[in-house]
């Protein structure tokens, strides 16, 4: 790299005025960069706040228009659906995941029917909203079984694809599930249903508020370290992505977001595939609560989101995505 020398070179010259700063900006945010997570709740006419996530709500199906209309108007490409499941519908195997009238399936049918392809629909493939122990798979002696769990995930994927899901997002971290899900989708006529693999999902304390939002927090026994990744590792992250690409993933997710910018950039450098970053619930809560208390100003939101773009993310799953019009202003 060649560079000039002070005093003929003064980098502050181009920083003096706003027009000039805008002229040389390397990164920016557009609505196309966002995926909006939506929490669903049983019942009618509810828009229910979530204590640990100020500004985020759970919606009943008949209130979904509130949030979907706005997402489409703001040109957000895709929403991700997450159900709050009542305890009485949970069991140790998470069989509610395969109920074609579960909340996610109802929401998929409703949104697809009403909005067609105006917006993409993404769903988690994992059992944690449906299990009484809060784990993403089938539990035996406190260990999440891999191959047995995959069999259920395949059926969950096929069901969600049938109900209108455009992008299946396995977030369970079982080994080998992308390949098995891809093969089953293809065999059953869902060749064009995409897979966004949560290839890199770290066992993280930043998921706390999400587990609150979907009602699995108090149920969760132990932690998820025997399937989610160890945050001390980065080479392992590249191995995860390599496997999932071979198995047929269309895109990969890195999660959590901000503490893992190095991983986003490594994946982008090494594989040149679409990389999504998840600004998870804990990151959201830290920002939202600090802003509410006046500890930091809301410029911190844009600053954090731009960091994902700088690192190389193609899009960001963010609980702020429904307020972008305000944030980008
Ligand atoms: C579960 C799932 C989690 C998140 C998305 N899908 C939590 C977990 O693995 O326990 C976290 C998202 C967030 O914290 O915003 N499969």
Short mmCIF file of C-alpha atoms and ligand atoms in Angstrom, two decimals:
data_model
loop_
_atom_site.label_atom_id
_atom_site.label_comp_id
_atom_site.label_asym_id
_atom_site.label_seq_id
_atom_site.Cartn_x
_atom_site.Cartn_y
_atom_site.Cartn_z
CA UNK A 1 0.00 0.00 0.00
CA UNK A 2 1.24 3.47 -0.87
CA UNK A 3 0.39 6.41 1.34
CA UNK A 4 1.32 10.09 1.50
CA UNK A 5 3.05 11.93 4.26
CA UNK A 6 2.15 14.76 6.61
CA UNK A 7 1.92 17.73 6.07
CA UNK A 8 1.04 17.26 2.37
CA UNK A 9 -1.29 14.49 3.46
CA UNK A 10 -3.94 15.49 5.96
CA UNK A 11 -6.65 12.86 6.40
CA UNK A 12 -8.77 15.37 8.30
CA UNK A 13 -9.26 17.34 5.03
CA UNK A 14 -11.87 14.87 3.84
CA UNK A 15 -13.54 14.73 7.26
CA UNK A 16 -14.23 18.46 7.56
CA UNK A 17 -17.67 18.60 5.94
CA UNK A 18 -20.64 16.29 5.95
CA UNK A 19 -20.85 16.15 2.12
CA UNK A 20 -17.26 15.04 1.97
CA UNK A 21 -17.67 12.41 4.65
CA UNK A 22 -20.65 11.08 2.74
CA UNK A 23 -18.70 11.12 -0.52
CA UNK A 24 -16.00 8.79 0.73
CA UNK A 25 -18.09 6.53 2.95
CA UNK A 26 -17.11 2.90 2.56
CA UNK A 27 -20.17 1.32 4.13
CA UNK A 28 -23.82 2.18 4.53
CA UNK A 29 -27.07 0.59 5.62
CA UNK A 30 -30.09 -0.01 3.46
CA UNK A 31 -33.32 -1.86 4.22
CA UNK A 32 -31.99 -4.69 2.03
CA UNK A 33 -29.45 -5.42 4.73
CA UNK A 34 -32.03 -6.56 7.27
CA UNK A 35 -34.01 -9.54 8.45
CA UNK A 36 -36.67 -8.78 11.06
CA UNK A 37 -37.37 -11.39 13.76
CA UNK A 38 -41.03 -11.62 14.82
CA UNK A 39 -42.27 -13.31 17.98
CA UNK A 40 -45.64 -15.03 17.76
CA UNK A 41 -48.13 -15.67 20.53
CA UNK A 42 -51.33 -17.65 20.80
CA UNK A 43 -54.68 -15.84 21.13
CA UNK A 44 -56.33 -12.79 19.62
CA UNK A 45 -55.68 -9.04 19.50
CA UNK A 46 -52.46 -9.10 21.45
CA UNK A 47 -49.33 -7.06 20.98
CA UNK A 48 -47.47 -8.06 24.09
CA UNK A 49 -44.30 -6.42 25.33
CA UNK A 50 -41.27 -8.45 26.36
CA UNK A 51 -39.76 -7.23 29.59
CA UNK A 52 -36.11 -7.88 28.81
CA UNK A 53 -36.40 -6.49 25.27
CA UNK A 54 -37.92 -3.01 25.50
CA UNK A 55 -39.44 -2.05 22.14
CA UNK A 56 -39.95 -5.65 20.97
CA UNK A 57 -43.33 -7.41 21.06
CA UNK A 58 -45.05 -10.72 20.63
CA UNK A 59 -47.94 -10.67 18.15
CA UNK A 60 -51.02 -12.83 17.76
CA UNK A 61 -51.66 -13.91 14.18
CA UNK A 62 -54.50 -11.43 13.75
CA UNK A 63 -52.13 -8.60 14.68
CA UNK A 64 -49.34 -9.63 12.33
CA UNK A 65 -50.43 -7.14 9.68
CA UNK A 66 -49.18 -4.37 11.95
CA UNK A 67 -45.63 -5.55 11.63
CA UNK A 68 -45.66 -7.18 8.17
CA UNK A 69 -47.26 -4.16 6.46
CA UNK A 70 -44.57 -1.95 7.91
CA UNK A 71 -41.77 -4.36 6.96
CA UNK A 72 -42.99 -4.45 3.36
CA UNK A 73 -43.43 -0.69 3.23
CA UNK A 74 -39.88 -0.28 4.52
CA UNK A 75 -38.62 -2.81 1.94
CA UNK A 76 -37.25 -5.33 4.41
CA UNK A 77 -36.58 -8.47 2.33
CA UNK A 78 -37.39 -11.08 4.95
CA UNK A 79 -38.85 -11.77 8.38
CA UNK A 80 -37.96 -14.64 10.74
CA UNK A 81 -40.76 -16.23 12.77
CA UNK A 82 -40.31 -17.41 16.36
CA UNK A 83 -43.14 -18.89 18.44
CA UNK A 84 -43.84 -18.47 22.14
CA UNK A 85 -45.24 -21.89 22.95
CA UNK A 86 -47.41 -22.51 25.97
CA UNK A 87 -45.95 -25.01 28.40
CA UNK A 88 -48.92 -27.33 28.06
CA UNK A 89 -47.99 -27.86 24.40
CA UNK A 90 -44.42 -28.81 25.21
CA UNK A 91 -43.08 -32.28 25.92
CA UNK A 92 -39.71 -33.95 26.15
CA UNK A 93 -39.62 -34.73 22.40
CA UNK A 94 -40.90 -31.38 21.14
CA UNK A 95 -43.61 -33.02 19.05
CA UNK A 96 -45.50 -29.72 18.74
CA UNK A 97 -42.84 -28.86 16.13
CA UNK A 98 -44.58 -31.32 13.82
CA UNK A 99 -48.12 -30.08 14.41
CA UNK A 100 -49.36 -28.46 11.22
CA UNK A 101 -51.49 -26.14 13.31
CA UNK A 102 -48.69 -24.89 15.55
CA UNK A 103 -48.17 -21.14 15.73
CA UNK A 104 -45.41 -21.01 13.15
CA UNK A 105 -47.43 -23.03 10.64
CA UNK A 106 -50.49 -20.87 11.19
CA UNK A 107 -48.42 -17.73 10.70
CA UNK A 108 -46.73 -19.11 7.56
CA UNK A 109 -50.09 -19.93 5.97
CA UNK A 110 -51.56 -16.60 6.95
CA UNK A 111 -48.68 -14.46 5.71
CA UNK A 112 -48.12 -16.44 2.49
CA UNK A 113 -51.77 -16.33 1.64
CA UNK A 114 -52.13 -12.63 2.33
CA UNK A 115 -48.80 -11.25 1.12
CA UNK A 116 -47.68 -13.87 -1.46
CA UNK A 117 -44.03 -13.26 -2.31
CA UNK A 118 -43.82 -9.63 -1.27
CA UNK A 119 -41.62 -10.65 1.62
CA UNK A 120 -39.45 -13.68 2.39
CA UNK A 121 -40.35 -15.97 5.28
CA UNK A 122 -37.66 -17.61 7.33
CA UNK A 123 -38.14 -20.15 10.13
CA UNK A 124 -35.84 -21.72 12.66
CA UNK A 125 -35.37 -25.43 12.39
CA UNK A 126 -34.80 -26.55 15.99
CA UNK A 127 -36.88 -28.00 18.78
CA UNK A 128 -36.22 -25.57 21.65
CA UNK A 129 -39.55 -23.70 21.47
CA UNK A 130 -41.29 -27.03 21.90
CA UNK A 131 -39.30 -29.07 24.42
CA UNK A 132 -39.93 -29.06 28.17
CA UNK A 133 -36.17 -29.05 28.81
CA UNK A 134 -35.56 -26.10 26.46
CA UNK A 135 -32.92 -27.88 24.38
CA UNK A 136 -32.80 -27.81 20.59
CA UNK A 137 -32.95 -31.57 20.22
CA UNK A 138 -33.87 -34.84 21.86
CA UNK A 139 -32.27 -35.24 25.26
CA UNK A 140 -30.91 -38.45 26.75
CA UNK A 141 -28.97 -38.45 30.04
CA UNK A 142 -28.42 -34.71 29.64
CA UNK A 143 -26.90 -35.15 26.19
CA UNK A 144 -28.61 -33.91 23.03
CA UNK A 145 -28.77 -36.84 20.61
CA UNK A 146 -27.54 -35.95 17.14
CA UNK A 147 -28.86 -38.46 14.63
CA UNK A 148 -32.21 -38.98 16.37
CA UNK A 149 -32.73 -35.21 16.46
CA UNK A 150 -31.98 -34.90 12.73
CA UNK A 151 -34.88 -37.23 11.90
CA UNK A 152 -37.27 -34.82 13.64
CA UNK A 153 -35.63 -31.76 12.09
CA UNK A 154 -36.15 -33.22 8.62
CA UNK A 155 -39.88 -33.55 9.28
CA UNK A 156 -40.03 -30.07 10.81
CA UNK A 157 -38.31 -28.72 7.69
CA UNK A 158 -40.65 -30.49 5.29
CA UNK A 159 -43.67 -29.26 7.20
CA UNK A 160 -42.47 -25.65 7.28
CA UNK A 161 -41.60 -25.78 3.57
CA UNK A 162 -45.08 -27.13 2.83
CA UNK A 163 -46.66 -24.31 4.86
CA UNK A 164 -44.86 -21.67 2.79
CA UNK A 165 -41.50 -21.11 4.44
CA UNK A 166 -39.01 -19.73 1.89
CA UNK A 167 -35.83 -20.03 3.91
CA UNK A 168 -35.27 -22.80 6.42
CA UNK A 169 -32.75 -21.86 9.06
CA UNK A 170 -31.47 -24.83 11.04
CA UNK A 171 -30.24 -23.31 14.30
CA UNK A 172 -29.79 -26.53 16.24
CA UNK A 173 -26.08 -27.22 15.53
CA UNK A 174 -26.48 -30.96 14.97
CA UNK A 175 -23.77 -32.47 12.76
CA UNK A 176 -24.85 -33.42 9.26
CA UNK A 177 -28.33 -31.96 9.30
CA UNK A 178 -27.92 -29.60 6.35
CA UNK A 179 -27.22 -32.46 3.95
CA UNK A 180 -30.05 -34.59 5.25
CA UNK A 181 -32.53 -31.71 5.14
CA UNK A 182 -31.43 -30.69 1.61
CA UNK A 183 -31.85 -34.23 0.30
CA UNK A 184 -35.31 -34.58 1.84
CA UNK A 185 -36.44 -31.20 0.54
CA UNK A 186 -35.29 -32.11 -2.97
CA UNK A 187 -36.96 -35.50 -2.86
CA UNK A 188 -40.25 -33.97 -1.77
CA UNK A 189 -40.52 -31.25 -4.38
CA UNK A 190 -38.99 -28.36 -2.45
CA UNK A 191 -35.91 -27.93 -4.63
CA UNK A 192 -36.13 -24.16 -4.44
CA UNK A 193 -36.64 -23.81 -0.70
CA UNK A 194 -33.48 -22.17 0.56
CA UNK A 195 -31.36 -23.18 3.53
CA UNK A 196 -29.73 -20.56 5.67
CA UNK A 197 -27.56 -22.58 7.98
CA UNK A 198 -26.73 -21.30 11.41
CA UNK A 199 -23.36 -22.84 10.62
CA UNK A 200 -21.65 -20.91 13.36
CA UNK A 201 -23.64 -20.63 16.51
CA UNK A 202 -21.70 -20.15 19.69
CA UNK A 203 -22.91 -21.28 23.10
CA UNK A 204 -23.55 -17.78 24.36
CA UNK A 205 -24.87 -15.85 27.32
CA UNK A 206 -26.21 -13.28 24.89
CA UNK A 207 -29.29 -15.39 24.10
CA UNK A 208 -30.91 -14.83 27.51
CA UNK A 209 -33.64 -12.36 26.51
CA UNK A 210 -34.61 -14.45 23.47
CA UNK A 211 -35.22 -17.46 25.68
CA UNK A 212 -37.44 -15.19 27.73
CA UNK A 213 -39.27 -14.12 24.61
CA UNK A 214 -40.01 -17.67 23.46
CA UNK A 215 -40.63 -18.94 26.98
CA UNK A 216 -37.79 -21.46 27.23
CA UNK A 217 -35.57 -19.67 29.72
CA UNK A 218 -36.95 -21.02 32.97
CA UNK A 219 -37.24 -24.51 31.52
CA UNK A 220 -33.71 -24.76 30.21
CA UNK A 221 -31.69 -27.33 32.11
CA UNK A 222 -27.94 -26.77 32.02
CA UNK A 223 -26.38 -25.10 29.00
CA UNK A 224 -26.01 -25.80 25.28
CA UNK A 225 -22.28 -26.37 25.23
CA UNK A 226 -22.44 -29.96 24.03
CA UNK A 227 -23.79 -28.82 20.66
CA UNK A 228 -23.25 -25.06 20.23
CA UNK A 229 -19.70 -23.86 19.58
CA UNK A 230 -17.03 -22.95 22.10
CA UNK A 231 -16.38 -19.21 21.90
CA UNK A 232 -12.66 -19.72 22.26
CA UNK A 233 -12.48 -21.20 18.75
CA UNK A 234 -12.36 -19.73 15.28
CA UNK A 235 -10.72 -22.42 13.09
CA UNK A 236 -13.59 -24.68 14.06
CA UNK A 237 -16.00 -22.07 12.70
CA UNK A 238 -14.42 -22.38 9.26
CA UNK A 239 -14.73 -26.16 9.40
CA UNK A 240 -18.44 -25.81 10.24
CA UNK A 241 -19.01 -23.53 7.25
CA UNK A 242 -17.01 -25.75 4.88
CA UNK A 243 -19.15 -28.75 5.85
CA UNK A 244 -22.41 -26.89 5.45
CA UNK A 245 -21.45 -25.53 2.03
CA UNK A 246 -20.70 -29.06 0.85
CA UNK A 247 -23.99 -30.24 2.29
CA UNK A 248 -25.93 -27.62 0.33
CA UNK A 249 -26.33 -24.48 2.44
CA UNK A 250 -27.28 -21.41 0.37
CA UNK A 251 -26.21 -18.93 3.05
CA UNK A 252 -24.63 -19.13 6.47
CA UNK A 253 -25.26 -17.32 9.71
CA UNK A 254 -22.79 -16.16 12.33
CA UNK A 255 -24.31 -15.80 15.76
CA UNK A 256 -24.06 -13.85 18.07
CA UNK A 257 -22.99 -10.79 16.12
CA UNK A 258 -20.93 -8.01 17.58
CA UNK A 259 -18.58 -10.13 19.73
CA UNK A 260 -17.87 -12.27 16.63
CA UNK A 261 -17.02 -9.74 13.91
CA UNK A 262 -13.69 -11.50 13.38
CA UNK A 263 -15.59 -14.66 12.50
CA UNK A 264 -17.84 -12.87 10.00
CA UNK A 265 -14.83 -11.47 8.26
CA UNK A 266 -12.98 -14.81 8.25
CA UNK A 267 -15.96 -16.59 6.70
CA UNK A 268 -16.42 -13.93 4.03
CA UNK A 269 -12.71 -13.97 3.15
CA UNK A 270 -12.50 -17.73 2.97
CA UNK A 271 -15.74 -18.75 1.31
CA UNK A 272 -17.23 -15.81 -0.62
CA UNK A 273 -20.78 -16.88 0.13
CA UNK A 274 -23.65 -14.84 1.57
CA UNK A 275 -23.00 -14.37 5.26
CA UNK A 276 -25.72 -13.24 7.63
CA UNK A 277 -25.01 -11.92 11.09
CA UNK A 278 -27.41 -12.15 14.01
CA UNK A 279 -27.45 -9.18 16.37
CA UNK A 280 -28.92 -11.33 19.11
CA UNK A 281 -31.32 -10.51 21.89
CA UNK A 282 -28.63 -9.82 24.51
CA UNK A 283 -26.91 -7.35 22.21
CA UNK A 284 -30.25 -5.70 21.55
CA UNK A 285 -31.14 -5.52 25.23
CA UNK A 286 -27.82 -3.98 26.20
CA UNK A 287 -28.24 -1.25 23.62
CA UNK A 288 -31.95 -0.66 24.21
CA UNK A 289 -31.66 -0.50 27.99
CA UNK A 290 -28.59 1.73 27.94
CA UNK A 291 -30.29 4.09 25.49
CA UNK A 292 -33.49 4.14 27.58
CA UNK A 293 -31.45 5.03 30.65
CA UNK A 294 -29.58 7.77 28.80
CA UNK A 295 -26.22 6.06 29.31
CA UNK A 296 -25.47 6.12 25.57
CA UNK A 297 -27.31 7.79 22.69
CA UNK A 298 -29.00 5.92 19.88
CA UNK A 299 -26.12 6.59 17.50
CA UNK A 300 -24.75 3.42 19.07
CA UNK A 301 -27.34 1.43 17.11
CA UNK A 302 -26.15 2.58 13.68
CA UNK A 303 -22.56 2.25 14.82
CA UNK A 304 -23.11 -1.37 15.82
CA UNK A 305 -25.03 -2.20 12.65
CA UNK A 306 -22.39 -0.66 10.37
CA UNK A 307 -19.76 -2.77 12.13
CA UNK A 308 -21.46 -5.86 10.70
CA UNK A 309 -21.26 -4.42 7.19
CA UNK A 310 -17.61 -3.47 7.65
CA UNK A 311 -16.87 -7.02 8.76
CA UNK A 312 -18.45 -8.33 5.54
CA UNK A 313 -21.99 -9.37 6.49
CA UNK A 314 -24.51 -9.32 3.64
CA UNK A 315 -27.42 -8.85 5.99
CA UNK A 316 -28.17 -8.55 9.67
CA UNK A 317 -30.90 -10.18 11.70
CA UNK A 318 -31.85 -7.33 14.01
CA UNK A 319 -34.68 -6.50 16.39
CA UNK A 320 -34.18 -2.92 15.25
CA UNK A 321 -35.13 -3.79 11.67
CA UNK A 322 -38.73 -2.58 12.09
CA UNK A 323 -37.56 0.87 13.19
CA UNK A 324 -35.01 1.49 10.46
CA UNK A 325 -36.83 4.50 9.07
CA UNK A 326 -36.15 6.24 12.37
CA UNK A 327 -32.68 4.83 12.85
CA UNK A 328 -31.37 5.64 9.38
CA UNK A 329 -32.60 9.21 9.59
C1 LIG B 1 -32.79 -21.49 19.29
C2 LIG B 1 -32.47 -20.09 18.98
C3 LIG B 1 -31.86 -19.20 19.86
C4 LIG B 1 -31.79 -17.97 19.19
C5 LIG B 1 -32.35 -18.13 17.92
N1 LIG B 1 -32.76 -19.48 17.78
C6 LIG B 1 -31.44 -19.34 21.28
C7 LIG B 1 -30.68 -20.51 21.71
O1 LIG B 1 -29.96 -21.16 20.94
O2 LIG B 1 -30.80 -20.82 22.88
C8 LIG B 1 -31.24 -16.74 19.82
C9 LIG B 1 -31.59 -15.46 19.21
C10 LIG B 1 -31.36 -14.29 20.09
O3 LIG B 1 -30.80 -14.38 21.18
O4 LIG B 1 -31.77 -13.21 19.65
N2 LIG B 1 -32.63 -22.44 18.35
#
